[in-house]
């Protein structure tokens, strides 16, 4: 695994409530996003950050 991959993080923010999270893996961020959307119907943004 190269250094760039190890430094990637994924920032998840709900646009309608106070949910905010920083994940080390895209799969974790997307799972959290899907779960929150299913439970609340809120709009959630996930972006990669370094």
JSON list of N, CA, C and O in Angstrom, two decimals:
[
{"chain": "A", "resi": 1, "resn": "UNK", "atom": "N", "xyz": [0.86, -1.18, 0.00]},
{"chain": "A", "resi": 1, "resn": "UNK", "atom": "CA", "xyz": [0.00, 0.00, 0.00]},
{"chain": "A", "resi": 1, "resn": "UNK", "atom": "C", "xyz": [0.90, 1.24, 0.00]},
{"chain": "A", "resi": 1, "resn": "UNK", "atom": "O", "xyz": [1.84, 1.34, 0.77]},
{"chain": "A", "resi": 2, "resn": "UNK", "atom": "N", "xyz": [0.62, 2.18, -0.88]},
{"chain": "A", "resi": 2, "resn": "UNK", "atom": "CA", "xyz": [1.46, 3.36, -0.96]},
{"chain": "A", "resi": 2, "resn": "UNK", "atom": "C", "xyz": [1.06, 4.41, 0.08]},
{"chain": "A", "resi": 2, "resn": "UNK", "atom": "O", "xyz": [0.02, 4.33, 0.70]},
{"chain": "A", "resi": 3, "resn": "UNK", "atom": "N", "xyz": [1.91, 5.40, 0.26]},
{"chain": "A", "resi": 3, "resn": "UNK", "atom": "CA", "xyz": [1.70, 6.43, 1.30]},
{"chain": "A", "resi": 3, "resn": "UNK", "atom": "C", "xyz": [0.43, 7.24, 1.07]},
{"chain": "A", "resi": 3, "resn": "UNK", "atom": "O", "xyz": [-0.24, 7.62, 2.01]},
{"chain": "A", "resi": 4, "resn": "UNK", "atom": "N", "xyz": [0.07, 7.49, -0.19]},
{"chain": "A", "resi": 4, "resn": "UNK", "atom": "CA", "xyz": [-1.12, 8.28, -0.48]},
{"chain": "A", "resi": 4, "resn": "UNK", "atom": "C", "xyz": [-2.37, 7.56, 0.03]},
{"chain": "A", "resi": 4, "resn": "UNK", "atom": "O", "xyz": [-3.22, 8.14, 0.66]},
{"chain": "A", "resi": 5, "resn": "UNK", "atom": "N", "xyz": [-2.47, 6.26, -0.21]},
{"chain": "A", "resi": 5, "resn": "UNK", "atom": "CA", "xyz": [-3.63, 5.50, 0.22]},
{"chain": "A", "resi": 5, "resn": "UNK", "atom": "C", "xyz": [-3.76, 5.49, 1.74]},
{"chain": "A", "resi": 5, "resn": "UNK", "atom": "O", "xyz": [-4.85, 5.56, 2.27]},
{"chain": "A", "resi": 6, "resn": "UNK", "atom": "N", "xyz": [-2.66, 5.40, 2.45]},
{"chain": "A", "resi": 6, "resn": "UNK", "atom": "CA", "xyz": [-2.71, 5.35, 3.90]},
{"chain": "A", "resi": 6, "resn": "UNK", "atom": "C", "xyz": [-3.14, 6.68, 4.50]},
{"chain": "A", "resi": 6, "resn": "UNK", "atom": "O", "xyz": [-3.67, 6.71, 5.60]},
{"chain": "A", "resi": 7, "resn": "UNK", "atom": "N", "xyz": [-2.94, 7.77, 3.80]},
{"chain": "A", "resi": 7, "resn": "UNK", "atom": "CA", "xyz": [-3.27, 9.08, 4.33]},
{"chain": "A", "resi": 7, "resn": "UNK", "atom": "C", "xyz": [-4.68, 9.54, 3.97]},
{"chain": "A", "resi": 7, "resn": "UNK", "atom": "O", "xyz": [-5.12, 10.57, 4.44]},
{"chain": "A", "resi": 8, "resn": "UNK", "atom": "N", "xyz": [-5.38, 8.80, 3.15]},
{"chain": "A", "resi": 8, "resn": "UNK", "atom": "CA", "xyz": [-6.72, 9.20, 2.76]},
{"chain": "A", "resi": 8, "resn": "UNK", "atom": "C", "xyz": [-7.68, 9.02, 3.92]},
{"chain": "A", "resi": 8, "resn": "UNK", "atom": "O", "xyz": [-7.60, 8.06, 4.67]},
{"chain": "A", "resi": 9, "resn": "UNK", "atom": "N", "xyz": [-8.56, 9.97, 4.05]},
{"chain": "A", "resi": 9, "resn": "UNK", "atom": "CA", "xyz": [-9.64, 9.91, 5.04]},
{"chain": "A", "resi": 9, "resn": "UNK", "atom": "C", "xyz": [-10.92, 10.33, 4.34]},
{"chain": "A", "resi": 9, "resn": "UNK", "atom": "O", "xyz": [-10.89, 10.98, 3.31]},
{"chain": "A", "resi": 10, "resn": "UNK", "atom": "N", "xyz": [-12.04, 9.98, 4.93]},
{"chain": "A", "resi": 10, "resn": "UNK", "atom": "CA", "xyz": [-13.34, 10.29, 4.36]},
{"chain": "A", "resi": 10, "resn": "UNK", "atom": "C", "xyz": [-14.16, 11.03, 5.40]},
{"chain": "A", "resi": 10, "resn": "UNK", "atom": "O", "xyz": [-14.36, 10.55, 6.50]},
{"chain": "A", "resi": 11, "resn": "UNK", "atom": "N", "xyz": [-14.59, 12.22, 5.02]},
{"chain": "A", "resi": 11, "resn": "UNK", "atom": "CA", "xyz": [-15.34, 13.11, 5.92]},
{"chain": "A", "resi": 11, "resn": "UNK", "atom": "C", "xyz": [-16.81, 13.00, 5.54]},
{"chain": "A", "resi": 11, "resn": "UNK", "atom": "O", "xyz": [-17.19, 13.23, 4.39]},
{"chain": "A", "resi": 12, "resn": "UNK", "atom": "N", "xyz": [-17.63, 12.64, 6.51]},
{"chain": "A", "resi": 12, "resn": "UNK", "atom": "CA", "xyz": [-19.05, 12.46, 6.30]},
{"chain": "A", "resi": 12, "resn": "UNK", "atom": "C", "xyz": [-19.78, 13.53, 7.10]},
{"chain": "A", "resi": 12, "resn": "UNK", "atom": "O", "xyz": [-19.49, 13.73, 8.28]},
{"chain": "A", "resi": 13, "resn": "UNK", "atom": "N", "xyz": [-20.70, 14.24, 6.45]},
{"chain": "A", "resi": 13, "resn": "UNK", "atom": "CA", "xyz": [-21.46, 15.30, 7.11]},
{"chain": "A", "resi": 13, "resn": "UNK", "atom": "C", "xyz": [-22.92, 15.21, 6.68]},
{"chain": "A", "resi": 13, "resn": "UNK", "atom": "O", "xyz": [-23.23, 15.15, 5.50]},
{"chain": "A", "resi": 14, "resn": "UNK", "atom": "N", "xyz": [-23.81, 15.21, 7.67]},
{"chain": "A", "resi": 14, "resn": "UNK", "atom": "CA", "xyz": [-25.23, 15.26, 7.39]},
{"chain": "A", "resi": 14, "resn": "UNK", "atom": "C", "xyz": [-25.61, 16.72, 7.18]},
{"chain": "A", "resi": 14, "resn": "UNK", "atom": "O", "xyz": [-25.22, 17.59, 7.96]},
{"chain": "A", "resi": 15, "resn": "UNK", "atom": "N", "xyz": [-26.36, 16.99, 6.15]},
{"chain": "A", "resi": 15, "resn": "UNK", "atom": "CA", "xyz": [-26.78, 18.35, 5.84]},
{"chain": "A", "resi": 15, "resn": "UNK", "atom": "C", "xyz": [-27.99, 18.79, 6.65]},
{"chain": "A", "resi": 15, "resn": "UNK", "atom": "O", "xyz": [-28.40, 19.94, 6.58]},
{"chain": "A", "resi": 16, "resn": "UNK", "atom": "N", "xyz": [-28.57, 17.85, 7.43]},
{"chain": "A", "resi": 16, "resn": "UNK", "atom": "CA", "xyz": [-29.81, 18.17, 8.13]},
{"chain": "A", "resi": 16, "resn": "UNK", "atom": "C", "xyz": [-29.76, 17.97, 9.64]},
{"chain": "A", "resi": 16, "resn": "UNK", "atom": "O", "xyz": [-30.73, 18.26, 10.33]},
{"chain": "A", "resi": 17, "resn": "UNK", "atom": "N", "xyz": [-28.66, 17.44, 10.15]},
{"chain": "A", "resi": 17, "resn": "UNK", "atom": "CA", "xyz": [-28.52, 17.28, 11.60]},
{"chain": "A", "resi": 17, "resn": "UNK", "atom": "C", "xyz": [-27.03, 17.38, 11.97]},
{"chain": "A", "resi": 17, "resn": "UNK", "atom": "O", "xyz": [-26.21, 17.71, 11.14]},
{"chain": "A", "resi": 18, "resn": "UNK", "atom": "N", "xyz": [-26.71, 17.07, 13.19]},
{"chain": "A", "resi": 18, "resn": "UNK", "atom": "CA", "xyz": [-25.34, 17.28, 13.68]},
{"chain": "A", "resi": 18, "resn": "UNK", "atom": "C", "xyz": [-24.39, 16.11, 13.41]},
{"chain": "A", "resi": 18, "resn": "UNK", "atom": "O", "xyz": [-23.24, 16.14, 13.86]},
{"chain": "A", "resi": 19, "resn": "UNK", "atom": "N", "xyz": [-24.80, 15.10, 12.66]},
{"chain": "A", "resi": 19, "resn": "UNK", "atom": "CA", "xyz": [-23.92, 13.96, 12.37]},
{"chain": "A", "resi": 19, "resn": "UNK", "atom": "C", "xyz": [-22.71, 14.42, 11.57]},
{"chain": "A", "resi": 19, "resn": "UNK", "atom": "O", "xyz": [-22.85, 15.07, 10.52]},
{"chain": "A", "resi": 20, "resn": "UNK", "atom": "N", "xyz": [-21.54, 14.09, 12.06]},
{"chain": "A", "resi": 20, "resn": "UNK", "atom": "CA", "xyz": [-20.29, 14.36, 11.36]},
{"chain": "A", "resi": 20, "resn": "UNK", "atom": "C", "xyz": [-19.30, 13.30, 11.79]},
{"chain": "A", "resi": 20, "resn": "UNK", "atom": "O", "xyz": [-19.20, 12.97, 12.97]},
{"chain": "A", "resi": 21, "resn": "UNK", "atom": "N", "xyz": [-18.57, 12.73, 10.84]},
{"chain": "A", "resi": 21, "resn": "UNK", "atom": "CA", "xyz": [-17.64, 11.66, 11.16]},
{"chain": "A", "resi": 21, "resn": "UNK", "atom": "C", "xyz": [-16.45, 11.70, 10.22]},
{"chain": "A", "resi": 21, "resn": "UNK", "atom": "O", "xyz": [-16.56, 12.14, 9.07]},
{"chain": "A", "resi": 22, "resn": "UNK", "atom": "N", "xyz": [-15.32, 11.21, 10.69]},
{"chain": "A", "resi": 22, "resn": "UNK", "atom": "CA", "xyz": [-14.11, 11.07, 9.88]},
{"chain": "A", "resi": 22, "resn": "UNK", "atom": "C", "xyz": [-13.76, 9.60, 9.88]},
{"chain": "A", "resi": 22, "resn": "UNK", "atom": "O", "xyz": [-13.54, 9.00, 10.94]},
{"chain": "A", "resi": 23, "resn": "UNK", "atom": "N", "xyz": [-13.71, 8.98, 8.70]},
{"chain": "A", "resi": 23, "resn": "UNK", "atom": "CA", "xyz": [-13.46, 7.55, 8.57]},
{"chain": "A", "resi": 23, "resn": "UNK", "atom": "C", "xyz": [-12.15, 7.31, 7.83]},
{"chain": "A", "resi": 23, "resn": "UNK", "atom": "O", "xyz": [-11.77, 8.09, 6.96]},
{"chain": "A", "resi": 24, "resn": "UNK", "atom": "N", "xyz": [-11.50, 6.20, 8.15]},
{"chain": "A", "resi": 24, "resn": "UNK", "atom": "CA", "xyz": [-10.25, 5.84, 7.49]},
{"chain": "A", "resi": 24, "resn": "UNK", "atom": "C", "xyz": [-10.46, 5.08, 6.18]},
{"chain": "A", "resi": 24, "resn": "UNK", "atom": "O", "xyz": [-9.54, 4.97, 5.38]},
{"chain": "A", "resi": 25, "resn": "UNK", "atom": "N", "xyz": [-11.65, 4.55, 5.97]},
{"chain": "A", "resi": 25, "resn": "UNK", "atom": "CA", "xyz": [-11.92, 3.75, 4.78]},
{"chain": "A", "resi": 25, "resn": "UNK", "atom": "C", "xyz": [-13.22, 4.21, 4.11]},
{"chain": "A", "resi": 25, "resn": "UNK", "atom": "O", "xyz": [-14.19, 4.53, 4.78]},
{"chain": "A", "resi": 26, "resn": "UNK", "atom": "N", "xyz": [-13.19, 4.21, 2.79]},
{"chain": "A", "resi": 26, "resn": "UNK", "atom": "CA", "xyz": [-14.38, 4.61, 2.02]},
{"chain": "A", "resi": 26, "resn": "UNK", "atom": "C", "xyz": [-15.55, 3.69, 2.34]},
{"chain": "A", "resi": 26, "resn": "UNK", "atom": "O", "xyz": [-16.69, 4.15, 2.42]},
{"chain": "A", "resi": 27, "resn": "UNK", "atom": "N", "xyz": [-15.29, 2.40, 2.52]},
{"chain": "A", "resi": 27, "resn": "UNK", "atom": "CA", "xyz": [-16.38, 1.47, 2.81]},
{"chain": "A", "resi": 27, "resn": "UNK", "atom": "C", "xyz": [-17.05, 1.80, 4.13]},
{"chain": "A", "resi": 27, "resn": "UNK", "atom": "O", "xyz": [-18.28, 1.69, 4.24]},
{"chain": "A", "resi": 28, "resn": "UNK", "atom": "N", "xyz": [-16.28, 2.21, 5.13]},
{"chain": "A", "resi": 28, "resn": "UNK", "atom": "CA", "xyz": [-16.86, 2.59, 6.42]},
{"chain": "A", "resi": 28, "resn": "UNK", "atom": "C", "xyz": [-17.71, 3.85, 6.29]},
{"chain": "A", "resi": 28, "resn": "UNK", "atom": "O", "xyz": [-18.80, 3.94, 6.83]},
{"chain": "A", "resi": 29, "resn": "UNK", "atom": "N", "xyz": [-17.20, 4.83, 5.57]},
{"chain": "A", "resi": 29, "resn": "UNK", "atom": "CA", "xyz": [-17.93, 6.09, 5.38]},
{"chain": "A", "resi": 29, "resn": "UNK", "atom": "C", "xyz": [-19.23, 5.85, 4.63]},
{"chain": "A", "resi": 29, "resn": "UNK", "atom": "O", "xyz": [-20.28, 6.38, 5.00]},
{"chain": "A", "resi": 30, "resn": "UNK", "atom": "N", "xyz": [-19.17, 5.04, 3.58]},
{"chain": "A", "resi": 30, "resn": "UNK", "atom": "CA", "xyz": [-20.37, 4.77, 2.80]},
{"chain": "A", "resi": 30, "resn": "UNK", "atom": "C", "xyz": [-21.39, 3.96, 3.58]},
{"chain": "A", "resi": 30, "resn": "UNK", "atom": "O", "xyz": [-22.60, 4.18, 3.45]},
{"chain": "A", "resi": 31, "resn": "UNK", "atom": "N", "xyz": [-20.92, 3.02, 4.40]},
{"chain": "A", "resi": 31, "resn": "UNK", "atom": "CA", "xyz": [-21.85, 2.24, 5.23]},
{"chain": "A", "resi": 31, "resn": "UNK", "atom": "C", "xyz": [-22.55, 3.14, 6.23]},
{"chain": "A", "resi": 31, "resn": "UNK", "atom": "O", "xyz": [-23.76, 3.03, 6.44]},
{"chain": "A", "resi": 32, "resn": "UNK", "atom": "N", "xyz": [-21.81, 4.04, 6.86]},
{"chain": "A", "resi": 32, "resn": "UNK", "atom": "CA", "xyz": [-22.39, 4.97, 7.82]},
{"chain": "A", "resi": 32, "resn": "UNK", "atom": "C", "xyz": [-23.39, 5.90, 7.13]},
{"chain": "A", "resi": 32, "resn": "UNK", "atom": "O", "xyz": [-24.48, 6.16, 7.64]},
{"chain": "A", "resi": 33, "resn": "UNK", "atom": "N", "xyz": [-23.03, 6.36, 5.94]},
{"chain": "A", "resi": 33, "resn": "UNK", "atom": "CA", "xyz": [-23.93, 7.22, 5.16]},
{"chain": "A", "resi": 33, "resn": "UNK", "atom": "C", "xyz": [-25.24, 6.49, 4.85]},
{"chain": "A", "resi": 33, "resn": "UNK", "atom": "O", "xyz": [-26.33, 7.01, 5.09]},
{"chain": "A", "resi": 34, "resn": "UNK", "atom": "N", "xyz": [-25.14, 5.27, 4.32]},
{"chain": "A", "resi": 34, "resn": "UNK", "atom": "CA", "xyz": [-26.34, 4.50, 3.98]},
{"chain": "A", "resi": 34, "resn": "UNK", "atom": "C", "xyz": [-27.21, 4.26, 5.20]},
{"chain": "A", "resi": 34, "resn": "UNK", "atom": "O", "xyz": [-28.44, 4.41, 5.14]},
{"chain": "A", "resi": 35, "resn": "UNK", "atom": "N", "xyz": [-26.60, 3.89, 6.31]},
{"chain": "A", "resi": 35, "resn": "UNK", "atom": "CA", "xyz": [-27.35, 3.63, 7.54]},
{"chain": "A", "resi": 35, "resn": "UNK", "atom": "C", "xyz": [-28.10, 4.88, 8.01]},
{"chain": "A", "resi": 35, "resn": "UNK", "atom": "O", "xyz": [-29.28, 4.82, 8.35]},
{"chain": "A", "resi": 36, "resn": "UNK", "atom": "N", "xyz": [-27.41, 6.02, 8.00]},
{"chain": "A", "resi": 36, "resn": "UNK", "atom": "CA", "xyz": [-28.04, 7.26, 8.46]},
{"chain": "A", "resi": 36, "resn": "UNK", "atom": "C", "xyz": [-29.19, 7.67, 7.53]},
{"chain": "A", "resi": 36, "resn": "UNK", "atom": "O", "xyz": [-30.25, 8.06, 8.00]},
{"chain": "A", "resi": 37, "resn": "UNK", "atom": "N", "xyz": [-28.98, 7.55, 6.23]},
{"chain": "A", "resi": 37, "resn": "UNK", "atom": "CA", "xyz": [-30.02, 7.90, 5.26]},
{"chain": "A", "resi": 37, "resn": "UNK", "atom": "C", "xyz": [-31.23, 6.99, 5.43]},
{"chain": "A", "resi": 37, "resn": "UNK", "atom": "O", "xyz": [-32.37, 7.46, 5.43]},
{"chain": "A", "resi": 38, "resn": "UNK", "atom": "N", "xyz": [-31.00, 5.69, 5.60]},
{"chain": "A", "resi": 38, "resn": "UNK", "atom": "CA", "xyz": [-32.11, 4.75, 5.79]},
{"chain": "A", "resi": 38, "resn": "UNK", "atom": "C", "xyz": [-32.90, 5.06, 7.05]},
{"chain": "A", "resi": 38, "resn": "UNK", "atom": "O", "xyz": [-34.12, 4.97, 7.07]},
{"chain": "A", "resi": 39, "resn": "UNK", "atom": "N", "xyz": [-32.20, 5.43, 8.13]},
{"chain": "A", "resi": 39, "resn": "UNK", "atom": "CA", "xyz": [-32.86, 5.69, 9.41]},
{"chain": "A", "resi": 39, "resn": "UNK", "atom": "C", "xyz": [-33.58, 7.04, 9.45]},
{"chain": "A", "resi": 39, "resn": "UNK", "atom": "O", "xyz": [-34.61, 7.17, 10.11]},
{"chain": "A", "resi": 40, "resn": "UNK", "atom": "N", "xyz": [-33.04, 8.04, 8.77]},
{"chain": "A", "resi": 40, "resn": "UNK", "atom": "CA", "xyz": [-33.56, 9.40, 8.92]},
{"chain": "A", "resi": 40, "resn": "UNK", "atom": "C", "xyz": [-34.12, 10.02, 7.66]},
{"chain": "A", "resi": 40, "resn": "UNK", "atom": "O", "xyz": [-34.91, 10.96, 7.73]},
{"chain": "A", "resi": 41, "resn": "UNK", "atom": "N", "xyz": [-33.67, 9.57, 6.50]},
{"chain": "A", "resi": 41, "resn": "UNK", "atom": "CA", "xyz": [-34.05, 10.20, 5.25]},
{"chain": "A", "resi": 41, "resn": "UNK", "atom": "C", "xyz": [-33.28, 11.49, 4.98]},
{"chain": "A", "resi": 41, "resn": "UNK", "atom": "O", "xyz": [-33.58, 12.20, 4.02]},
{"chain": "A", "resi": 42, "resn": "UNK", "atom": "N", "xyz": [-32.28, 11.78, 5.79]},
{"chain": "A", "resi": 42, "resn": "UNK", "atom": "CA", "xyz": [-31.48, 13.00, 5.63]},
{"chain": "A", "resi": 42, "resn": "UNK", "atom": "C", "xyz": [-30.55, 12.89, 4.42]},
{"chain": "A", "resi": 42, "resn": "UNK", "atom": "O", "xyz": [-30.24, 11.81, 3.93]},
{"chain": "A", "resi": 43, "resn": "UNK", "atom": "N", "xyz": [-30.06, 14.05, 3.98]},
{"chain": "A", "resi": 43, "resn": "UNK", "atom": "CA", "xyz": [-29.07, 14.13, 2.91]},
{"chain": "A", "resi": 43, "resn": "UNK", "atom": "C", "xyz": [-27.69, 14.17, 3.56]},
{"chain": "A", "resi": 43, "resn": "UNK", "atom": "O", "xyz": [-27.44, 14.96, 4.45]},
{"chain": "A", "resi": 44, "resn": "UNK", "atom": "N", "xyz": [-26.80, 13.29, 3.10]},
{"chain": "A", "resi": 44, "resn": "UNK", "atom": "CA", "xyz": [-25.47, 13.15, 3.70]},
{"chain": "A", "resi": 44, "resn": "UNK", "atom": "C", "xyz": [-24.42, 13.28, 2.60]},
{"chain": "A", "resi": 44, "resn": "UNK", "atom": "O", "xyz": [-24.57, 12.71, 1.52]},
{"chain": "A", "resi": 45, "resn": "UNK", "atom": "N", "xyz": [-23.36, 14.02, 2.88]},
{"chain": "A", "resi": 45, "resn": "UNK", "atom": "CA", "xyz": [-22.26, 14.18, 1.94]},
{"chain": "A", "resi": 45, "resn": "UNK", "atom": "C", "xyz": [-21.04, 13.45, 2.48]},
{"chain": "A", "resi": 45, "resn": "UNK", "atom": "O", "xyz": [-20.74, 13.48, 3.66]},
{"chain": "A", "resi": 46, "resn": "UNK", "atom": "N", "xyz": [-20.32, 12.78, 1.57]},
{"chain": "A", "resi": 46, "resn": "UNK", "atom": "CA", "xyz": [-19.07, 12.10, 1.92]},
{"chain": "A", "resi": 46, "resn": "UNK", "atom": "C", "xyz": [-18.02, 12.58, 0.93]},
{"chain": "A", "resi": 46, "resn": "UNK", "atom": "O", "xyz": [-18.21, 12.50, -0.29]},
{"chain": "A", "resi": 47, "resn": "UNK", "atom": "N", "xyz": [-16.92, 13.09, 1.43]},
{"chain": "A", "resi": 47, "resn": "UNK", "atom": "CA", "xyz": [-15.82, 13.55, 0.59]},
{"chain": "A", "resi": 47, "resn": "UNK", "atom": "C", "xyz": [-14.50, 12.99, 1.09]},
{"chain": "A", "resi": 47, "resn": "UNK", "atom": "O", "xyz": [-14.30, 12.82, 2.30]},
{"chain": "A", "resi": 48, "resn": "UNK", "atom": "N", "xyz": [-13.61, 12.72, 0.16]},
{"chain": "A", "resi": 48, "resn": "UNK", "atom": "CA", "xyz": [-12.27, 12.26, 0.53]},
{"chain": "A", "resi": 48, "resn": "UNK", "atom": "C", "xyz": [-11.43, 13.47, 0.91]},
{"chain": "A", "resi": 48, "resn": "UNK", "atom": "O", "xyz": [-11.48, 14.51, 0.25]},
{"chain": "A", "resi": 49, "resn": "UNK", "atom": "N", "xyz": [-10.70, 13.35, 1.99]},
{"chain": "A", "resi": 49, "resn": "UNK", "atom": "CA", "xyz": [-9.78, 14.40, 2.42]},
{"chain": "A", "resi": 49, "resn": "UNK", "atom": "C", "xyz": [-8.42, 13.77, 2.66]},
{"chain": "A", "resi": 49, "resn": "UNK", "atom": "O", "xyz": [-8.30, 12.56, 2.83]},
{"chain": "A", "resi": 50, "resn": "UNK", "atom": "N", "xyz": [-7.38, 14.59, 2.65]},
{"chain": "A", "resi": 50, "resn": "UNK", "atom": "CA", "xyz": [-6.03, 14.07, 2.90]},
{"chain": "A", "resi": 50, "resn": "UNK", "atom": "C", "xyz": [-5.43, 14.71, 4.12]},
{"chain": "A", "resi": 50, "resn": "UNK", "atom": "O", "xyz": [-5.77, 15.77, 4.52]}
]
